[in-house]
Short mmCIF file of C-alpha atoms and ligand atoms in Angstrom, two decimals:
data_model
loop_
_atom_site.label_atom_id
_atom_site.label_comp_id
_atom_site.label_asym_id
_atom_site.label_seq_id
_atom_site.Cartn_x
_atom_site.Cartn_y
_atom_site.Cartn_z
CA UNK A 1 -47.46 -89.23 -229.15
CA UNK A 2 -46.68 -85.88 -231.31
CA UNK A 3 -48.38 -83.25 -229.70
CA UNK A 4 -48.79 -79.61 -230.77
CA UNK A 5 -49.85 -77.50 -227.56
CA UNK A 6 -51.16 -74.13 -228.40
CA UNK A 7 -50.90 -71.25 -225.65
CA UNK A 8 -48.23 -73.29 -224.32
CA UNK A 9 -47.53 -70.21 -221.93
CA UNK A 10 -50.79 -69.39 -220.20
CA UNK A 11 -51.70 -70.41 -216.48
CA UNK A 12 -53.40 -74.17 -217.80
CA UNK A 13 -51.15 -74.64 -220.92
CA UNK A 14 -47.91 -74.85 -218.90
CA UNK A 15 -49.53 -77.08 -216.62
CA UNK A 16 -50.26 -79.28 -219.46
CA UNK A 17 -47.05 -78.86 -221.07
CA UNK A 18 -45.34 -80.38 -217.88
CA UNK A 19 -47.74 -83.19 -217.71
CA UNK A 20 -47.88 -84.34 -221.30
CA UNK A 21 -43.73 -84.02 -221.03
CA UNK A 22 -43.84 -86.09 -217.89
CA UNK A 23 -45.97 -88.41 -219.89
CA UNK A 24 -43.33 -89.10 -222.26
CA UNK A 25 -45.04 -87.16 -224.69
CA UNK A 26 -43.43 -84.85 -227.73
CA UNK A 27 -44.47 -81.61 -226.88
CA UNK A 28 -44.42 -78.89 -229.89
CA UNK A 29 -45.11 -75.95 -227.70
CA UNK A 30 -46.34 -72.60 -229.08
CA UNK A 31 -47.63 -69.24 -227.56
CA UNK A 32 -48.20 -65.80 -229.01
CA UNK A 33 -47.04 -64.56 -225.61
CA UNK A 34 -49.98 -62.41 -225.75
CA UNK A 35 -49.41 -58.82 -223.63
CA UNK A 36 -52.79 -58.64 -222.52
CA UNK A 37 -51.98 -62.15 -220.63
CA UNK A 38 -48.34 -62.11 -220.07
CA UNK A 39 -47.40 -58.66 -220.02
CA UNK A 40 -45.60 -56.27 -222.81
CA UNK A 41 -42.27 -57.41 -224.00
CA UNK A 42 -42.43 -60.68 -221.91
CA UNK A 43 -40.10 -62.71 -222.80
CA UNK A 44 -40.99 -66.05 -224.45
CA UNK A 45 -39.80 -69.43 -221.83
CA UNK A 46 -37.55 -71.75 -223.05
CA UNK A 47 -39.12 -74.68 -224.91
CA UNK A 48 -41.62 -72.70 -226.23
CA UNK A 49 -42.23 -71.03 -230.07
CA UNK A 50 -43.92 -67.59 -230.54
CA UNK A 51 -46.72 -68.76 -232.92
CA UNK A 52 -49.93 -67.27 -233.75
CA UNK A 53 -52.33 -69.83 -234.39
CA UNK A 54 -53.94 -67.42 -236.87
CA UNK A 55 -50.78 -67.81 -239.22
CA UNK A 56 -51.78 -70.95 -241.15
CA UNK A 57 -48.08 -71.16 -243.09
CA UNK A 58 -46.36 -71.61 -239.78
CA UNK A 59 -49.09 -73.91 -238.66
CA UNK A 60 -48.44 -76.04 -241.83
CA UNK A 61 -44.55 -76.37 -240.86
CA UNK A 62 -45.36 -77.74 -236.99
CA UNK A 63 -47.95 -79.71 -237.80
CA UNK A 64 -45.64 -82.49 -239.67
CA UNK A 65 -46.26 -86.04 -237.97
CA UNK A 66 -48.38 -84.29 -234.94
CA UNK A 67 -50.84 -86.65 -233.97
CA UNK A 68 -53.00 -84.45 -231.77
CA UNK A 69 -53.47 -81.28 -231.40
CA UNK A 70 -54.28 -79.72 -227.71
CA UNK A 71 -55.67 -76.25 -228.52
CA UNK A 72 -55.42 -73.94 -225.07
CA UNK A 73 -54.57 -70.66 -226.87
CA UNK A 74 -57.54 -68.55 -226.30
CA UNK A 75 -58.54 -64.74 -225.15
CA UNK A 76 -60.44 -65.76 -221.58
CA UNK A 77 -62.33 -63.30 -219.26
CA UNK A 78 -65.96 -62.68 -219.26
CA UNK A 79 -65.42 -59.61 -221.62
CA UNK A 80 -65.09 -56.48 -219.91
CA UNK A 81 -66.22 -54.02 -222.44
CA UNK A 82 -68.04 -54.56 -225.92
CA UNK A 83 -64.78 -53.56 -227.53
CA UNK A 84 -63.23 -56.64 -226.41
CA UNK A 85 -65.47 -58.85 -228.75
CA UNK A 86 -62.89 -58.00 -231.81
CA UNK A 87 -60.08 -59.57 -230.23
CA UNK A 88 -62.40 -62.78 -228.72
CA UNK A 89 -63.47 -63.33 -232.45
CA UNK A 90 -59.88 -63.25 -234.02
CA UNK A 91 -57.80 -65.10 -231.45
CA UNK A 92 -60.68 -67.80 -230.50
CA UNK A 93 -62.92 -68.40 -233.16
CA UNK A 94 -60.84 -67.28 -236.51
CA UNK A 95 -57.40 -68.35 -234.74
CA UNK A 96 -59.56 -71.99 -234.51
CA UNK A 97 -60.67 -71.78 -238.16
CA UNK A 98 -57.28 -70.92 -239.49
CA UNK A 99 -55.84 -74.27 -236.91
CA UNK A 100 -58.83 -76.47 -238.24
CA UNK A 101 -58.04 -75.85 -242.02
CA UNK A 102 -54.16 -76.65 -241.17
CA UNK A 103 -54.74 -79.84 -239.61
CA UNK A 104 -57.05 -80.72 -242.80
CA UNK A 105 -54.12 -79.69 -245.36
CA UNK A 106 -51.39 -81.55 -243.14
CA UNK A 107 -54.04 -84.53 -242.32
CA UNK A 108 -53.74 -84.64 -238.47
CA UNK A 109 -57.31 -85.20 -236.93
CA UNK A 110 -57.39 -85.40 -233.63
CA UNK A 111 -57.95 -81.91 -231.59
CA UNK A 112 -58.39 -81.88 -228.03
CA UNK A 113 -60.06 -78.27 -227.60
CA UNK A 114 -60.16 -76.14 -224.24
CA UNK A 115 -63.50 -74.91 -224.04
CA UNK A 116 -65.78 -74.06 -221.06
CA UNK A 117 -68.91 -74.25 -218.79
CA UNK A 118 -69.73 -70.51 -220.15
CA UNK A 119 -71.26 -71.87 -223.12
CA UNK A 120 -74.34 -72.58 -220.67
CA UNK A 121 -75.09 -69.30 -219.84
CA UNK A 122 -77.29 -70.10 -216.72
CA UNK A 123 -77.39 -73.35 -215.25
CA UNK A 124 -80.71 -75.66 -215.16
CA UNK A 125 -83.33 -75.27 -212.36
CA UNK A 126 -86.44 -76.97 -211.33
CA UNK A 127 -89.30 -75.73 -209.36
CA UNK A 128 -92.10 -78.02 -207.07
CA UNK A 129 -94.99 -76.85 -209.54
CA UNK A 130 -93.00 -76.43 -212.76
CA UNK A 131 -90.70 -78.62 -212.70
CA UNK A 132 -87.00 -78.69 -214.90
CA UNK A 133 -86.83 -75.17 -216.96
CA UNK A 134 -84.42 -73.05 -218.59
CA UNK A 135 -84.26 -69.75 -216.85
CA UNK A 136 -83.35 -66.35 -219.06
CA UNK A 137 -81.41 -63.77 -217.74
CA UNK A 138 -82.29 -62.20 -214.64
CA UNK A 139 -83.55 -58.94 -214.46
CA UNK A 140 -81.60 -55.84 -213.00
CA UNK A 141 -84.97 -54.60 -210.72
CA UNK A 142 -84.95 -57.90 -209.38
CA UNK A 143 -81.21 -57.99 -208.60
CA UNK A 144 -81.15 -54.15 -207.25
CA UNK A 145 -84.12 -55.07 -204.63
CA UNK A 146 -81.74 -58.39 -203.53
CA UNK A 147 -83.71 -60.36 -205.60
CA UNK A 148 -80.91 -62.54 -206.27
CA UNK A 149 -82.76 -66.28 -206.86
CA UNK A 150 -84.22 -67.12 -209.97
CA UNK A 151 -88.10 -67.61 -209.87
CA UNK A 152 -90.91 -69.43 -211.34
CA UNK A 153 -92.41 -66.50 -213.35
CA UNK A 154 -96.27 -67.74 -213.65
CA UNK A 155 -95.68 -68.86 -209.39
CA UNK A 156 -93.35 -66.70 -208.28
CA UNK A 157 -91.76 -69.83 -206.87
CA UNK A 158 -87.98 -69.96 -205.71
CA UNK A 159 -85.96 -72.29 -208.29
CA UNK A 160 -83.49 -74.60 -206.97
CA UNK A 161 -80.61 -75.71 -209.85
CA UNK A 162 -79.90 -78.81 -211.05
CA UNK A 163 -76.57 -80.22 -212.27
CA UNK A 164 -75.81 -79.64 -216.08
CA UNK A 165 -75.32 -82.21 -218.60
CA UNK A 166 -73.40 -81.41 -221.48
CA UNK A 167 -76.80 -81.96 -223.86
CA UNK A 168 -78.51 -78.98 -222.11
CA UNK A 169 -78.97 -75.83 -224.88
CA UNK A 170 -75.77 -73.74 -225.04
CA UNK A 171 -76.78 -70.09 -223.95
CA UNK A 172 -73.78 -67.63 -223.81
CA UNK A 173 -74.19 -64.82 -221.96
CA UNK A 174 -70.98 -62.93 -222.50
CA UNK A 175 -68.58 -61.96 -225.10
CA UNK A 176 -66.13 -64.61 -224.10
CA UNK A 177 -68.84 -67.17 -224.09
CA UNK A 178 -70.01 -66.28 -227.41
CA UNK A 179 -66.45 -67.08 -228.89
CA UNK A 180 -65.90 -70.43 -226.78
CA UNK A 181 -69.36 -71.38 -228.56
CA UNK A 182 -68.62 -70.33 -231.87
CA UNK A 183 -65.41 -72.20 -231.80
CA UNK A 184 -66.70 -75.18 -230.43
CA UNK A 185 -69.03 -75.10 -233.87
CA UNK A 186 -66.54 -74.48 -235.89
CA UNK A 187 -64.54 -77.93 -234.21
CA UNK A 188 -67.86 -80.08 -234.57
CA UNK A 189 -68.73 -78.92 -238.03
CA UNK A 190 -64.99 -79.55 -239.03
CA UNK A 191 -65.10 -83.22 -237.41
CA UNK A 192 -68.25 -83.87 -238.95
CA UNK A 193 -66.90 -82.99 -242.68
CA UNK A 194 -63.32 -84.81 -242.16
CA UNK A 195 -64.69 -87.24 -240.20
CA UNK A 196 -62.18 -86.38 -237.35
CA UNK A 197 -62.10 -86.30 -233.52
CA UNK A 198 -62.66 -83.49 -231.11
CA UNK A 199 -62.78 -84.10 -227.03
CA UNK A 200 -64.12 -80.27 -226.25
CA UNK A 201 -63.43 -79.84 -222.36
CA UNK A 202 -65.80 -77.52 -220.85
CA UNK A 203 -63.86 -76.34 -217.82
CA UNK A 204 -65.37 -74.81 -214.53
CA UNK A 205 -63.67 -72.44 -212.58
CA UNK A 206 -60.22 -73.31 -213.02
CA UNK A 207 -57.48 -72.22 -210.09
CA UNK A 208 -54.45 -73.05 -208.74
CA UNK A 209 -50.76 -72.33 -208.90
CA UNK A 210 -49.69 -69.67 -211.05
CA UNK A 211 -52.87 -68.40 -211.91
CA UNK A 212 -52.37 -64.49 -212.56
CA UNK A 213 -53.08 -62.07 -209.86
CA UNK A 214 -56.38 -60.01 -210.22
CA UNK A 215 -57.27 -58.17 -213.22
CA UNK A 216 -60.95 -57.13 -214.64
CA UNK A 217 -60.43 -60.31 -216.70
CA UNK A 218 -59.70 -62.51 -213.59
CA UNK A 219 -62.35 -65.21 -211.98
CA UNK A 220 -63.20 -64.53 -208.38
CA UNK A 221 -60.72 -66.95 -206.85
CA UNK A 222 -57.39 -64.91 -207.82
CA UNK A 223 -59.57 -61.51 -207.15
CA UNK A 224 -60.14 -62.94 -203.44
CA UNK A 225 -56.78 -64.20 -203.13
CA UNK A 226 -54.96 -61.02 -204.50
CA UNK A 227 -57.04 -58.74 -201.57
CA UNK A 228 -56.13 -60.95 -198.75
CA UNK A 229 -52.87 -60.54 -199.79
CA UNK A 230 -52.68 -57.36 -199.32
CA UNK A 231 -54.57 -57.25 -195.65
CA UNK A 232 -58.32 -56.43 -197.99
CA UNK A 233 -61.65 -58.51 -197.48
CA UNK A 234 -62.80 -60.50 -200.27
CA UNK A 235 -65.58 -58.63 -201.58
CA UNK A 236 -67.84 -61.19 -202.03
CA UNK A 237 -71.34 -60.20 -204.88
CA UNK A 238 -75.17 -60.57 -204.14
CA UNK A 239 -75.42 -62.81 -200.69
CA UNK A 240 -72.74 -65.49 -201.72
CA UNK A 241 -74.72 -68.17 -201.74
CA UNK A 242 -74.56 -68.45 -205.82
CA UNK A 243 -73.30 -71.90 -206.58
CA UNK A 244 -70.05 -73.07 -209.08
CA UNK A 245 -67.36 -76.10 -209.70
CA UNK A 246 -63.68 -75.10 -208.59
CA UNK A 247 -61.44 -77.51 -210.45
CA UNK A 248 -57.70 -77.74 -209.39
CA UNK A 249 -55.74 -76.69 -212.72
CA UNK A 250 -53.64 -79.95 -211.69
CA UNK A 251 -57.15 -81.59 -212.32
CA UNK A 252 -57.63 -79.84 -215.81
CA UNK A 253 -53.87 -80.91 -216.90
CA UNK A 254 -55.10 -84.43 -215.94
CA UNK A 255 -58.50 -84.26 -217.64
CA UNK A 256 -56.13 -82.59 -221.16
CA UNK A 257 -53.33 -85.73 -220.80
CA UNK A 258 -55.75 -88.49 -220.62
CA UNK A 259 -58.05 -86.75 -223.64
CA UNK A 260 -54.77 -86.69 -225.56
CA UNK A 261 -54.03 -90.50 -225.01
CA UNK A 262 -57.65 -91.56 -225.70
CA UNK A 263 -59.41 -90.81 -229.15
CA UNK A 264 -63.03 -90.52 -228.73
CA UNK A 265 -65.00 -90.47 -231.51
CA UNK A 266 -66.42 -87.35 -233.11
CA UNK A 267 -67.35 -84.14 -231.35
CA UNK A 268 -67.47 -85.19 -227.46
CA UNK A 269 -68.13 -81.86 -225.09
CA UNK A 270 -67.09 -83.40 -221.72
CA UNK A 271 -67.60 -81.15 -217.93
CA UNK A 272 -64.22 -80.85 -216.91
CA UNK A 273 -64.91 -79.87 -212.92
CA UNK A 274 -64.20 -81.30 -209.56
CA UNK A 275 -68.10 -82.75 -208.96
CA UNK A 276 -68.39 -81.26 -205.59
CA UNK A 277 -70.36 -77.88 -205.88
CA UNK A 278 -69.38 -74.99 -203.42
CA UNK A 279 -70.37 -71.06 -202.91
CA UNK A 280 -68.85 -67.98 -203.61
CA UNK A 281 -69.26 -67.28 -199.89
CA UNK A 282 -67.46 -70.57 -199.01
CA UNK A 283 -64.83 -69.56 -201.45
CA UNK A 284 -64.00 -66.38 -199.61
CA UNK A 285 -64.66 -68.25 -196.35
CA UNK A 286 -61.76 -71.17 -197.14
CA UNK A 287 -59.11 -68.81 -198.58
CA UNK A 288 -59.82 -66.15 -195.52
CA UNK A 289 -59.45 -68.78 -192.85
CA UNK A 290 -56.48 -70.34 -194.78
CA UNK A 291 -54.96 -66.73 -194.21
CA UNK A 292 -55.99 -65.89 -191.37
CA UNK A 293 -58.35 -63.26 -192.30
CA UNK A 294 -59.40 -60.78 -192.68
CA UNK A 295 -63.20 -61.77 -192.96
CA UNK A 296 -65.22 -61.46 -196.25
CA UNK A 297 -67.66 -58.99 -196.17
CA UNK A 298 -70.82 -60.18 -198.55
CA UNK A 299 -71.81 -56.73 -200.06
CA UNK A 300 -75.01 -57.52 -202.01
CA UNK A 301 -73.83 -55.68 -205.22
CA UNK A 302 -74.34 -57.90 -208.34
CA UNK A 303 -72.46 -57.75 -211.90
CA UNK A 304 -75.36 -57.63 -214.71
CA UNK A 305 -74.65 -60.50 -216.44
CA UNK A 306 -73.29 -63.04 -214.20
CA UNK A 307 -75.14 -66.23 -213.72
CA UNK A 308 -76.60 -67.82 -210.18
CA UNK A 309 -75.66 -71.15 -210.22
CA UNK A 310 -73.58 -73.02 -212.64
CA UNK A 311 -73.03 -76.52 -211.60
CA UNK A 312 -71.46 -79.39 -213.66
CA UNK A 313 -72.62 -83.08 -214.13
CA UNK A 314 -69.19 -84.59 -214.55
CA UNK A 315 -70.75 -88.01 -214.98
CA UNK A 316 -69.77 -88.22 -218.87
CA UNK A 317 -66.06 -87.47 -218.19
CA UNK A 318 -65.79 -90.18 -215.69
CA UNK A 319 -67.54 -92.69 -217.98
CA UNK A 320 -65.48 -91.95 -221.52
CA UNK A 321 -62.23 -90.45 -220.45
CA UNK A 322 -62.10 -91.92 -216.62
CA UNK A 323 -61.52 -88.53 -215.30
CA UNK A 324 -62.48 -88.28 -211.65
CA UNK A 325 -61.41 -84.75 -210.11
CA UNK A 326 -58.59 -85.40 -206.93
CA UNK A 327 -58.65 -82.16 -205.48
CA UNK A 328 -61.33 -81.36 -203.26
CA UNK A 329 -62.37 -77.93 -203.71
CA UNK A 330 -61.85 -77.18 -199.99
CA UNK A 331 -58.93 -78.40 -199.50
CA UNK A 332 -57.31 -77.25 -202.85
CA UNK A 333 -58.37 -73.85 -201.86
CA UNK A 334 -57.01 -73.93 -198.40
CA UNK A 335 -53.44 -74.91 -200.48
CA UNK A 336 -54.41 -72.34 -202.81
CA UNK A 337 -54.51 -69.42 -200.13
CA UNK A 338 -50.78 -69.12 -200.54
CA UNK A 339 -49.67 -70.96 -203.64
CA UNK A 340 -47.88 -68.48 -206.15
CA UNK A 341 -49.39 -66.49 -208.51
CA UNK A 342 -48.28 -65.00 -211.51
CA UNK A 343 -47.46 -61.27 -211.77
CA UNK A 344 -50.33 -59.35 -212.89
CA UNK A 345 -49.78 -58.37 -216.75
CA UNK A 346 -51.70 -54.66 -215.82
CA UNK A 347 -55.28 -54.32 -216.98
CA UNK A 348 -54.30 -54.18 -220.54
CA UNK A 349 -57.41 -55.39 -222.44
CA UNK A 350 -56.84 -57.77 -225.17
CA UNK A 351 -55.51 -56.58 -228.75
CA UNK A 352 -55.91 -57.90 -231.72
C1 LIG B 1 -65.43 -67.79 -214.71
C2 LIG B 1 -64.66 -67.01 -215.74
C3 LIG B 1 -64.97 -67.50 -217.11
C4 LIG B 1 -64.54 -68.93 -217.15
C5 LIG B 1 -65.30 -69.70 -216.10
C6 LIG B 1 -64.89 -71.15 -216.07
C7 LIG B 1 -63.98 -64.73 -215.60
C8 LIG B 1 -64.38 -63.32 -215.42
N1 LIG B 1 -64.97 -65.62 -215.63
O1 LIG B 1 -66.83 -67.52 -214.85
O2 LIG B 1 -64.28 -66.76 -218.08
O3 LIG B 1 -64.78 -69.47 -218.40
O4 LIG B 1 -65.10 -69.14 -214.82
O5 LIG B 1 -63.59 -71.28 -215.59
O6 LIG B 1 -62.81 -65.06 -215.70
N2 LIG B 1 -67.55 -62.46 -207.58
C9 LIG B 1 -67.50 -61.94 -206.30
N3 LIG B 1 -66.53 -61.01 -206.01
C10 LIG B 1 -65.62 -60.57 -206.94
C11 LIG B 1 -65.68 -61.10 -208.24
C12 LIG B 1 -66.66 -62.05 -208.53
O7 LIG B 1 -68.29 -62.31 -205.43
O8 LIG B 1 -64.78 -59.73 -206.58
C13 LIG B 1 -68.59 -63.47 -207.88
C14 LIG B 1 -69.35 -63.19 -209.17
O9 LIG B 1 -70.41 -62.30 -208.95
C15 LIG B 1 -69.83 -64.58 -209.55
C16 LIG B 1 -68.74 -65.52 -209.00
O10 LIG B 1 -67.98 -64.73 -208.08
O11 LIG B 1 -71.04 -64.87 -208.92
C17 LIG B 1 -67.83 -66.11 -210.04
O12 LIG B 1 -67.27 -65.07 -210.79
P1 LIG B 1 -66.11 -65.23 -211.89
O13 LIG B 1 -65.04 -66.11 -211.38
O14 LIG B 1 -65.72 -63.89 -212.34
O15 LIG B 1 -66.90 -65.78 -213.17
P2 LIG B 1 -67.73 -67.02 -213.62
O16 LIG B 1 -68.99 -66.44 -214.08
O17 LIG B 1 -67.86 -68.13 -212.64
#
């Protein structure tokens, strides 16, 4: 197949470039070589176009006899500041619109989109008395005083979670969220109207080789892995018993290949995550013994904002694409303890 692979350059598009190549795939490759993820003046790796899937004229050229398109080009990060949220709305959600009209005009209509397990917000939990609810945001007196669990508010009652389903509501809590949603709309809407295909794959908490070293935009697992590096505990948040999926990024590659090989009708939001649920205290744990220390150290500050427990049903993947996760988050993390990253591009915040 003719593929188009947007942000071609980034810690999951390579990996997917390499696979779909392997695959015997024709890989049109593009990145923006964004500084804020690859550092100013980086120069672009072979095989690869500087493209900015805002710039619908070049879009119109590449697109010629693609097939699919595998859209991975995105600002990520929870958001650290609310002057990030220009930049998430160009690059994700107008960069999309401007890539959804192109593949109208040039008639390709099948998009395999990376999205992610943000657009939950917080997870589902159930309670003995009130059984399954949706939980709003928790609230900073109860996090200062350690209150970390959510809680029944008419009992009082500690809420356990539940796995999440892709038909749950979509609640983003962040700025980055908000544009993975958005974007995702934009995708359905447009496969509704041209009666087209999108496979949206909601990733969890992607690691693994090459994933850049820490930065405020980083997930925990290259944050951890940066400070034992350099001889520092993880600081692990609240009591680290919050819950998340770690998917290998080999996993995630896999899970992209096989949604480019298999159309699936319509818009299809599919949990891309390993199935096997683990701490943020276990994370730190694995990656500190894999180094041989030193120890976390669970500090019981919080980050207004982040969620408990997100944890992913990845029953419909299995069932329409045959993905089944092969890394086992304990064991991938143990490998992951000293796999290599990729240089840190500085803090720069993302730019327009
Ligand atoms: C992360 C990503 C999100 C991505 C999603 C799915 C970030 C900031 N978040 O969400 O963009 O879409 O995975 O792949 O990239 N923590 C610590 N110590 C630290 C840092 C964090 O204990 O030094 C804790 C946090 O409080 C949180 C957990 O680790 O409970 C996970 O944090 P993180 O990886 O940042 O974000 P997610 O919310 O899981």
């Amino acid at each position: 197949m003719r593929v188009l692979l947007t942000g071609a350059a980034g810690f999951i598009g390579s990996h997917i470039r390499r696979d779909l190549i392997a695959a015997g795939h024709e890989v049109i490759a593009v990145d923006l070589m964004l500084p804020a993820a690859h550092g100013p003046g980086a120069p672009v790796p072979e095989g690869i176009r500087q493209v900015d899937v805002r710039d619908g004229a070049a879009l119109d050229v590449l697109l010629h006899g693609v097939d699919v398109v595998c859209h991975q080009a995105a600002v990520v990060g929870a958001g650290v500041s609310a002057q990030d949220a220009p930049a998430y709305a160009s690059h994700n959600d107008f960069g999309t619109a401007v890539l959804l009209a192109a593949m109208d005009r040039t008639r390709c209509r099948r998009l395999v989109l990376a999205s992610s397990m943000v657009v939950y917000g917080e997870g589902r939990y159930r309670g003995v008395r009130c059984g399954t609810v949706d939980v709003d945001v928790r609230r900073r007196e109860d996090l200062a005083a350690g209150m970390f669990e959510h809680r029944d508010p008419a009992s009082d009652e500690v809420l356990t979670w539940e796995s999440v389903g892709e038909d749950v509501p979509l609640r983003p809590r962040s700025l980055y969220a908000a544009s993975k949603l958005v974007q995702e709309n934009y995708a359905s809407a447009w496969a509704a109207v041209t009666g087209s295909s999108v496979t949206a794959l909601r990733y969890h908490n992607v690691y693994g080789d090459d994933m850049p070293r820490d930065t405020p935009y980083s997930g925990v697992a290259a944050i951890f892995r940066s400070a034992l590096e350099s001889g520092q505990p993880p600081q692990v948040f609240e009591d680290g018993r919050q819950t998340r999926d770690f998917v290998h990024v080999t996993d995630i590659a896999a899970a992209n290949v096989a949604a480019v090989e298999q159309p699936l009708p319509g818009f299809l939001p599919l949990n891309i995550s390993s199935g096997r649920p683990i701490t943020i205290g276990e994370v730190a744990a694995t990656l500190a013994a894999a180094r041989g220390g030193p120890e976390p150290v669970v500090t019981g500050r919080y980050r207004p904002g982040d969620v408990r427990h997100i944890v992913a049903d990845p029953d419909r993947a299995r069932r329409t694409l045959g993905f089944v996760a092969q890394v086992d988050p304990i064991a991938g993390l143990t490998q992951f303890a000293f796999a290599p990253l990729r240089d840190s591009a500085g803090v720069y915040a993302p730019t327009l």
